[in-house]
Coordinates of C-alpha atoms in Angstrom, one line a residue:
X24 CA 33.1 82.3 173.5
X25 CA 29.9 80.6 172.5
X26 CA 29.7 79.0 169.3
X27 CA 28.0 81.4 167.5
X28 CA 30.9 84.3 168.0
X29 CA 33.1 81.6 166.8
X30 CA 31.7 81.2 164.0
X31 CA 31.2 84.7 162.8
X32 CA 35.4 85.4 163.8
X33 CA 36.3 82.3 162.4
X34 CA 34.0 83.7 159.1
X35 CA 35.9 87.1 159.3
X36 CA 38.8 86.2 159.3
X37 CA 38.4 84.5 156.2
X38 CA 36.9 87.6 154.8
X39 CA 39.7 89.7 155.6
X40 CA 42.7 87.7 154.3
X41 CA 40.4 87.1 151.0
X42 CA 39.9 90.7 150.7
X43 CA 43.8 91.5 151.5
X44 CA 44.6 91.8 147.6
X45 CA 47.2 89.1 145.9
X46 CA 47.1 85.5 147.0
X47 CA 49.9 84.3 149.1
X48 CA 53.1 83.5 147.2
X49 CA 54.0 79.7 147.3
X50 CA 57.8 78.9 148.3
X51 CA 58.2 76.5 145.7
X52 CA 60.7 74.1 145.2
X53 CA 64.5 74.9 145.5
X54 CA 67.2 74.7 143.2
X55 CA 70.2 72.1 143.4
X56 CA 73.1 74.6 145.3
X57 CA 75.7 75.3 142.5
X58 CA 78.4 73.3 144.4
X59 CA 76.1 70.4 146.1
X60 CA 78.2 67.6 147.5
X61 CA 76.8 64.1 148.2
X62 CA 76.6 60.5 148.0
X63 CA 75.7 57.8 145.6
X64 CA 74.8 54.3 147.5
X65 CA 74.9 51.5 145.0
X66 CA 73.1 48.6 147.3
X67 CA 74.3 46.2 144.5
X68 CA 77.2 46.6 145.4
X69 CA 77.4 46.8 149.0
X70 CA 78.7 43.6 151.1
X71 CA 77.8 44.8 154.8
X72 CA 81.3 45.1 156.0
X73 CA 80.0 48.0 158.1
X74 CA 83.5 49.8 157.5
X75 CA 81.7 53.5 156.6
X76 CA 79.7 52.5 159.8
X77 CA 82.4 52.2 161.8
X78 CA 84.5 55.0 160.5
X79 CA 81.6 57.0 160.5
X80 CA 81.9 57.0 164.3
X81 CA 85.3 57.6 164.7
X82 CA 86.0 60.5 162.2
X83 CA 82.5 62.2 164.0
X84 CA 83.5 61.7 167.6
X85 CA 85.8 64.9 167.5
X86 CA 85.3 68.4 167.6
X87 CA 83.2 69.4 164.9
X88 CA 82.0 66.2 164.3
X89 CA 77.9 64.9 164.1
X90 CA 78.7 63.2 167.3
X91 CA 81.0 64.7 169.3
X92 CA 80.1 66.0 172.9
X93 CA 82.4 68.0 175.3
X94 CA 84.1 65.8 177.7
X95 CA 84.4 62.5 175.6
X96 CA 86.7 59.9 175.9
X97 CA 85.7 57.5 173.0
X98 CA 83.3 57.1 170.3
X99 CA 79.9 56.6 171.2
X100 CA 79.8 53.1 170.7
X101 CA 76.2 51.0 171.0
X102 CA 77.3 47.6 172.5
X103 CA 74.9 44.6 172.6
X104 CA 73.2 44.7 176.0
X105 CA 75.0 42.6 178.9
X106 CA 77.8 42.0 176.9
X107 CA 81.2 43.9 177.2
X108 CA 82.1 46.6 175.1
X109 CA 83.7 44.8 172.1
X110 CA 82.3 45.8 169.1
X111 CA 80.0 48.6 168.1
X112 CA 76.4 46.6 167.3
X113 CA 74.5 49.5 166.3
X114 CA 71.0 48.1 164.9
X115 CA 69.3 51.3 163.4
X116 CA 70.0 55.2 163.1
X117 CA 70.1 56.4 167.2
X118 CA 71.3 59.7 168.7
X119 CA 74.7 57.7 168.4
X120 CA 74.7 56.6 165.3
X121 CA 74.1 58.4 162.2
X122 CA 75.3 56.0 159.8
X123 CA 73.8 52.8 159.5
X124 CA 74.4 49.4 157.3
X125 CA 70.6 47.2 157.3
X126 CA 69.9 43.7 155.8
X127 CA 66.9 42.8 154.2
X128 CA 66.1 39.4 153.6
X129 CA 62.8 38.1 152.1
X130 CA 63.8 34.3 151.2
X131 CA 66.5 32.0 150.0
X132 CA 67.0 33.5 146.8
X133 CA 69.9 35.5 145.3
X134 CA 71.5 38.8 146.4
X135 CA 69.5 41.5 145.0
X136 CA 66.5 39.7 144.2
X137 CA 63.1 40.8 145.9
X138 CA 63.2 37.3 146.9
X139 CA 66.9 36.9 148.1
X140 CA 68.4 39.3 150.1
X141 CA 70.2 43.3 150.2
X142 CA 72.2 45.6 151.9
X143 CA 70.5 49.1 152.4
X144 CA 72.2 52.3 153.8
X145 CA 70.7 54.9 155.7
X146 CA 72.5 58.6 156.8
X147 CA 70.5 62.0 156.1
X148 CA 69.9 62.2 152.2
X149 CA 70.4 66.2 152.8
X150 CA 67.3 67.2 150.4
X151 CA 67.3 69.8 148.0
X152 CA 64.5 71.4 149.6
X153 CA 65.0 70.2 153.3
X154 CA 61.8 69.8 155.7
X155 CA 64.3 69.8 159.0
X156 CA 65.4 73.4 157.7
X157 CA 62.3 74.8 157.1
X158 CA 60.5 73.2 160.7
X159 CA 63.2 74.6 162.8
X160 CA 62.0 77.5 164.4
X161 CA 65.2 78.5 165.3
X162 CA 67.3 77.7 162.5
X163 CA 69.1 75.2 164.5
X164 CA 69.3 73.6 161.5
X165 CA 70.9 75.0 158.3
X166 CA 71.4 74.5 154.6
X167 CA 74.7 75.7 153.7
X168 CA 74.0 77.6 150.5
X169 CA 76.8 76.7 148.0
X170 CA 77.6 72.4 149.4
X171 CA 73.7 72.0 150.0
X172 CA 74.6 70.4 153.3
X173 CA 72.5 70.6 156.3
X174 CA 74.3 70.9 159.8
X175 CA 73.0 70.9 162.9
X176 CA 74.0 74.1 166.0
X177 CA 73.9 72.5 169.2
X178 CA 73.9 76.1 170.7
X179 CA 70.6 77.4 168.9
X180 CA 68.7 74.2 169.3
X181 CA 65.7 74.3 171.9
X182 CA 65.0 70.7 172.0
X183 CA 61.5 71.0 170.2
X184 CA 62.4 68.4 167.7
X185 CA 60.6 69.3 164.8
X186 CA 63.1 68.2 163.0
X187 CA 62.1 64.8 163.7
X188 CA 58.7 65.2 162.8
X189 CA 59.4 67.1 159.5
X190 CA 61.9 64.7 158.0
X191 CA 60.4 62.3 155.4
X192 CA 63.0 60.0 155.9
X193 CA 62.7 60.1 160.2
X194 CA 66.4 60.7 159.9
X195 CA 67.1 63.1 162.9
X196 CA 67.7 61.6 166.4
X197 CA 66.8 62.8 169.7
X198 CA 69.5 62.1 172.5
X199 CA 66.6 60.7 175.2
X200 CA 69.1 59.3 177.3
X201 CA 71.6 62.4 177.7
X202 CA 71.1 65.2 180.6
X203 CA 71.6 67.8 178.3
X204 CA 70.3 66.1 174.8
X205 CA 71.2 67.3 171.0
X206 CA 69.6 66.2 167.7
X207 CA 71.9 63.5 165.8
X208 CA 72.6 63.3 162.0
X209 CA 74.9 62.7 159.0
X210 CA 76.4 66.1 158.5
X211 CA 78.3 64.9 155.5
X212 CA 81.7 65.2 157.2
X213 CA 81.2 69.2 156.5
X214 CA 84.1 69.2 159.6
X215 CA 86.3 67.9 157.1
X216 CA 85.6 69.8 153.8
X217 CA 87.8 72.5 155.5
X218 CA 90.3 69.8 155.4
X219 CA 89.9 68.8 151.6
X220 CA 88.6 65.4 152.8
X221 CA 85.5 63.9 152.5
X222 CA 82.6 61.9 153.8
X223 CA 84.3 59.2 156.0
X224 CA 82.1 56.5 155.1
X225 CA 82.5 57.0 151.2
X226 CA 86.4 57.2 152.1
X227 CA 86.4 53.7 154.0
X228 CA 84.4 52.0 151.4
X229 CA 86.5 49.4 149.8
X230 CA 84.0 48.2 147.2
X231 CA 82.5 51.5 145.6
X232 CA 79.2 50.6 146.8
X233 CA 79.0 54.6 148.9
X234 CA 81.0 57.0 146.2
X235 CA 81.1 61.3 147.2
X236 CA 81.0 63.5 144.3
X237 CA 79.0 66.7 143.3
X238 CA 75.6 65.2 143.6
X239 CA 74.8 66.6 139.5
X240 CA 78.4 63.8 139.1
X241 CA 76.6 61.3 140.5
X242 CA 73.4 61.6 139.0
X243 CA 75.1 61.3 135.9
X244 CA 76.7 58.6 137.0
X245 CA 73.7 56.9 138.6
X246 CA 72.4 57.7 135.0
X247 CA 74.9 55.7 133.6
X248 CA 74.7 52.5 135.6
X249 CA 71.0 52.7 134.9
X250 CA 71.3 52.1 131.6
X251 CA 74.2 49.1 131.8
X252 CA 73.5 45.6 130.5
X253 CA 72.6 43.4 133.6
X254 CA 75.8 40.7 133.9
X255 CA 78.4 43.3 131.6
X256 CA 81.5 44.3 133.4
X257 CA 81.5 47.9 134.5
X258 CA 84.7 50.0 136.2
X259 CA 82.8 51.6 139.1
X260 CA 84.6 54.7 140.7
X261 CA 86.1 54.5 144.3
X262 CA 85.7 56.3 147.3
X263 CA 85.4 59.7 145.5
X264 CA 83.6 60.5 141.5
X265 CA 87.5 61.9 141.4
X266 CA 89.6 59.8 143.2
X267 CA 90.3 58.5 139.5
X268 CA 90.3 54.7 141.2
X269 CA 87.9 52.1 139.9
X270 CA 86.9 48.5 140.4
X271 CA 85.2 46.3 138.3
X272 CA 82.5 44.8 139.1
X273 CA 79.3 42.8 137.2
X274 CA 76.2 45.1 136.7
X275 CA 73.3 44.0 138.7
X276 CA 69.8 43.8 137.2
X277 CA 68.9 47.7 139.1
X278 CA 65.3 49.1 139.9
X279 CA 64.9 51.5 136.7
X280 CA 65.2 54.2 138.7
X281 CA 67.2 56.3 141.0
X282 CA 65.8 57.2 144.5
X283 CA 66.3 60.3 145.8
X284 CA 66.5 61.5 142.2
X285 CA 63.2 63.2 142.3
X286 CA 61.7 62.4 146.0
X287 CA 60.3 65.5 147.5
X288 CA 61.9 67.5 145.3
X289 CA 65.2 65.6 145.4
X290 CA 67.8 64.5 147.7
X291 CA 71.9 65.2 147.3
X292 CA 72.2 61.4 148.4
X293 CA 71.0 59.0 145.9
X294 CA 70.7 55.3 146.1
X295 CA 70.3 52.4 143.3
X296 CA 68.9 48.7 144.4
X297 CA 67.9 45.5 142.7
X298 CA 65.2 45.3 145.4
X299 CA 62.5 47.9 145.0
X300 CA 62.7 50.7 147.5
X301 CA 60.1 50.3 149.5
X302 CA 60.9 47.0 150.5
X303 CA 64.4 48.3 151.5
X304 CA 63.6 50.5 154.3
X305 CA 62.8 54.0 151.5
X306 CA 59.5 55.1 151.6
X307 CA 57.4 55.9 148.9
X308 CA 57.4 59.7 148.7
X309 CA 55.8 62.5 146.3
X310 CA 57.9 64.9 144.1
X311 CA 56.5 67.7 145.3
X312 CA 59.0 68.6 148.7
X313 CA 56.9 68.5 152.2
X314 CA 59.1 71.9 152.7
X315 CA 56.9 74.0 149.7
X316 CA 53.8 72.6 151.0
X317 CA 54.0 73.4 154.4
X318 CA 56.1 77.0 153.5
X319 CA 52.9 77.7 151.0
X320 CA 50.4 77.3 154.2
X321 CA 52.3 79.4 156.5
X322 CA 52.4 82.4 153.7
X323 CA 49.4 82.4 153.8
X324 CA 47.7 82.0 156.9
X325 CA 50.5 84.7 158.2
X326 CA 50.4 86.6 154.9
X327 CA 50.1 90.5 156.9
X328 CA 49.7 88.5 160.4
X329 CA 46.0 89.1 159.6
X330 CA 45.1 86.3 160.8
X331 CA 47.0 85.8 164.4
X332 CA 45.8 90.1 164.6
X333 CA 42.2 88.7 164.5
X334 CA 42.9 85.2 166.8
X335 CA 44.4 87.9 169.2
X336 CA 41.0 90.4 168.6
X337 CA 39.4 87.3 169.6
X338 CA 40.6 86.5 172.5
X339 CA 40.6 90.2 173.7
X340 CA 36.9 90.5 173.1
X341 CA 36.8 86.9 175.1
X342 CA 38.3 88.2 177.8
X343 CA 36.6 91.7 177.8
X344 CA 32.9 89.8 177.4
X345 CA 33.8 87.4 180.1
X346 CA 34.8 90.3 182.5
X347 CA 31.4 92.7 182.1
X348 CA 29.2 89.9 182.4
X349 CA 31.1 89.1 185.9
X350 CA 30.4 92.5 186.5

């Protein structure tokens, strides 16, 4: 095609889908589900014991589980390269690990300080509005409509890892290493809700720093230690927003805000920090959700399928000009 048809199809085509009546609708952003599930991360609080790592990767390495694969014997455990399996030493989020404990450290100065040092979680923040679901061509990846969590089916995936790409927070791995590979992340223990347990990691925590609630319980409550007096007491809930267990800790001088409260359109995983955010590993990110965005430019480029009928029009006449002059 020489430039000039190009042009004049590429100038159609805008023509038509202007002159097809009412403007594409935008998705807009989604709504909390009525009975979303999640986790608060208080980094204040954290100590690095790595316990929610570690029984992270036990409770998933079963059927059902984020990491369980037909066939295995033990957890996937990431051992420090030519030493003997010991200790799991997993150093970031991998397609065998989906919970992860990082350190940052900026100086010499005090815990929680921008100059001291700070613990930092990372797991899927299951987003109100999540980009994985709405990239997955195949809906591999789903949003369960009353929890808000998003799982992952193995059986629909086609390895196009999209989901990847989407995710604001680069959450979901890509097994590189196995023959027959699957995308890794948090699913929130949703294996075990059938069981009336919980997230594994919140349950292992033995400080309160990771606490599993209804994610509008724990924005309150992330609300709440928001507006403490930094070096008062406060009794911080345990393991679960209704586990009625506590433990009392001093209130840390926080970041006056929480993240993941209104990050591209809100997260079901919050976290606090006395270290700003961005220093800690979390991106700075809009309001507006990548999901809408993207959602609002596929409406309307395939508002009708005007404008894949006129690419394939295009390509017909291609083909049909190309032929004669051969001819």
């Amino acid at each position: 095609m020489e430039r000039r048809d190009f042009l004049k199809l590429t100038a159609a085509s805008g023509l038509l889908i202007a002159a097809d009546g009412l403007p594409a609708q935008a998705s807009g952003a989604k709504e909390l589900p009525p009975g979303a599930v999640g986790l608060l991360y208080d980094a204040t609080l954290c100590i690095g014991c790595k316990a929610c790592v570690a029984s992270c990767k036990e409770t998933n390495s079963v059927p059902g589980g984020a990491l369980w694969s037909d066939g295995m014997k033990q957890p996937p455990y990431e051992t420090v390269t030519g030493e003997p399996p010991i200790w799991d030493a997993a150093s970031d989020l991998s397609g065998r690990t989906v919970n992860v404990i990082k350190a940052y450290r900026a100086g010499d100065g005090a815990k929680d300080t921008e100059g001291g040092y700070s613990f930092v979680k990372q797991q899927c923040m299951h987003c109100v509005h999540a980009a994985c679901v709405s990239a997955c061509p195949v809906s591999a990846m789903v949003k369960d409509p009353q929890t808000g969590v998003v799982t992952y089916n193995k059986d629909a995936c086609i390895g196009c890892r999209y989901c990847s790409i989407a995710c604001p927070f680069l959450i979901p791995r890509f097994e590189w290493d196995q023959a027959f590979p699957q995308i890794r992340k948090c699913q929130l223990c949703n294996h075990r809700l059938k069981e009336n347990k919980y997230a594994a990691c919140a349950e292992a925590c033995p400080v309160g720093a990771t606490v599993y609630g209804k994610t509008a319980d724990l924005r309150a409550e992330a609300e709440r230690r928001l507006a403490l007096q930094p070096g008062s007491y406060y009794e911080y809930p345990l393991n679960h927003m209704e586990s009625g267990r506590r433990v009392r800790s001093v209130v840390a001088n926080y970041q006056k805000q929480a993240y993941g409260l209104h990050e591209v359109g809100g997260t079901q995983c919050l976290v606090l920090s006395g270290v700003p955010f961005d220093r800690i590993g979390l991106p700075k990110l809009p309001e507006a959700a990548y999901a809408a965005k993207s959602e609002t430019l596929q409406h309307t480029l395939y508002k009708g399928m005007i404008a894949p009928g006129i690419l394939l029009a295009g390509l017909l006449f291609t083909a049909y000009k190309s032929t004669r002059d051969h001819e």
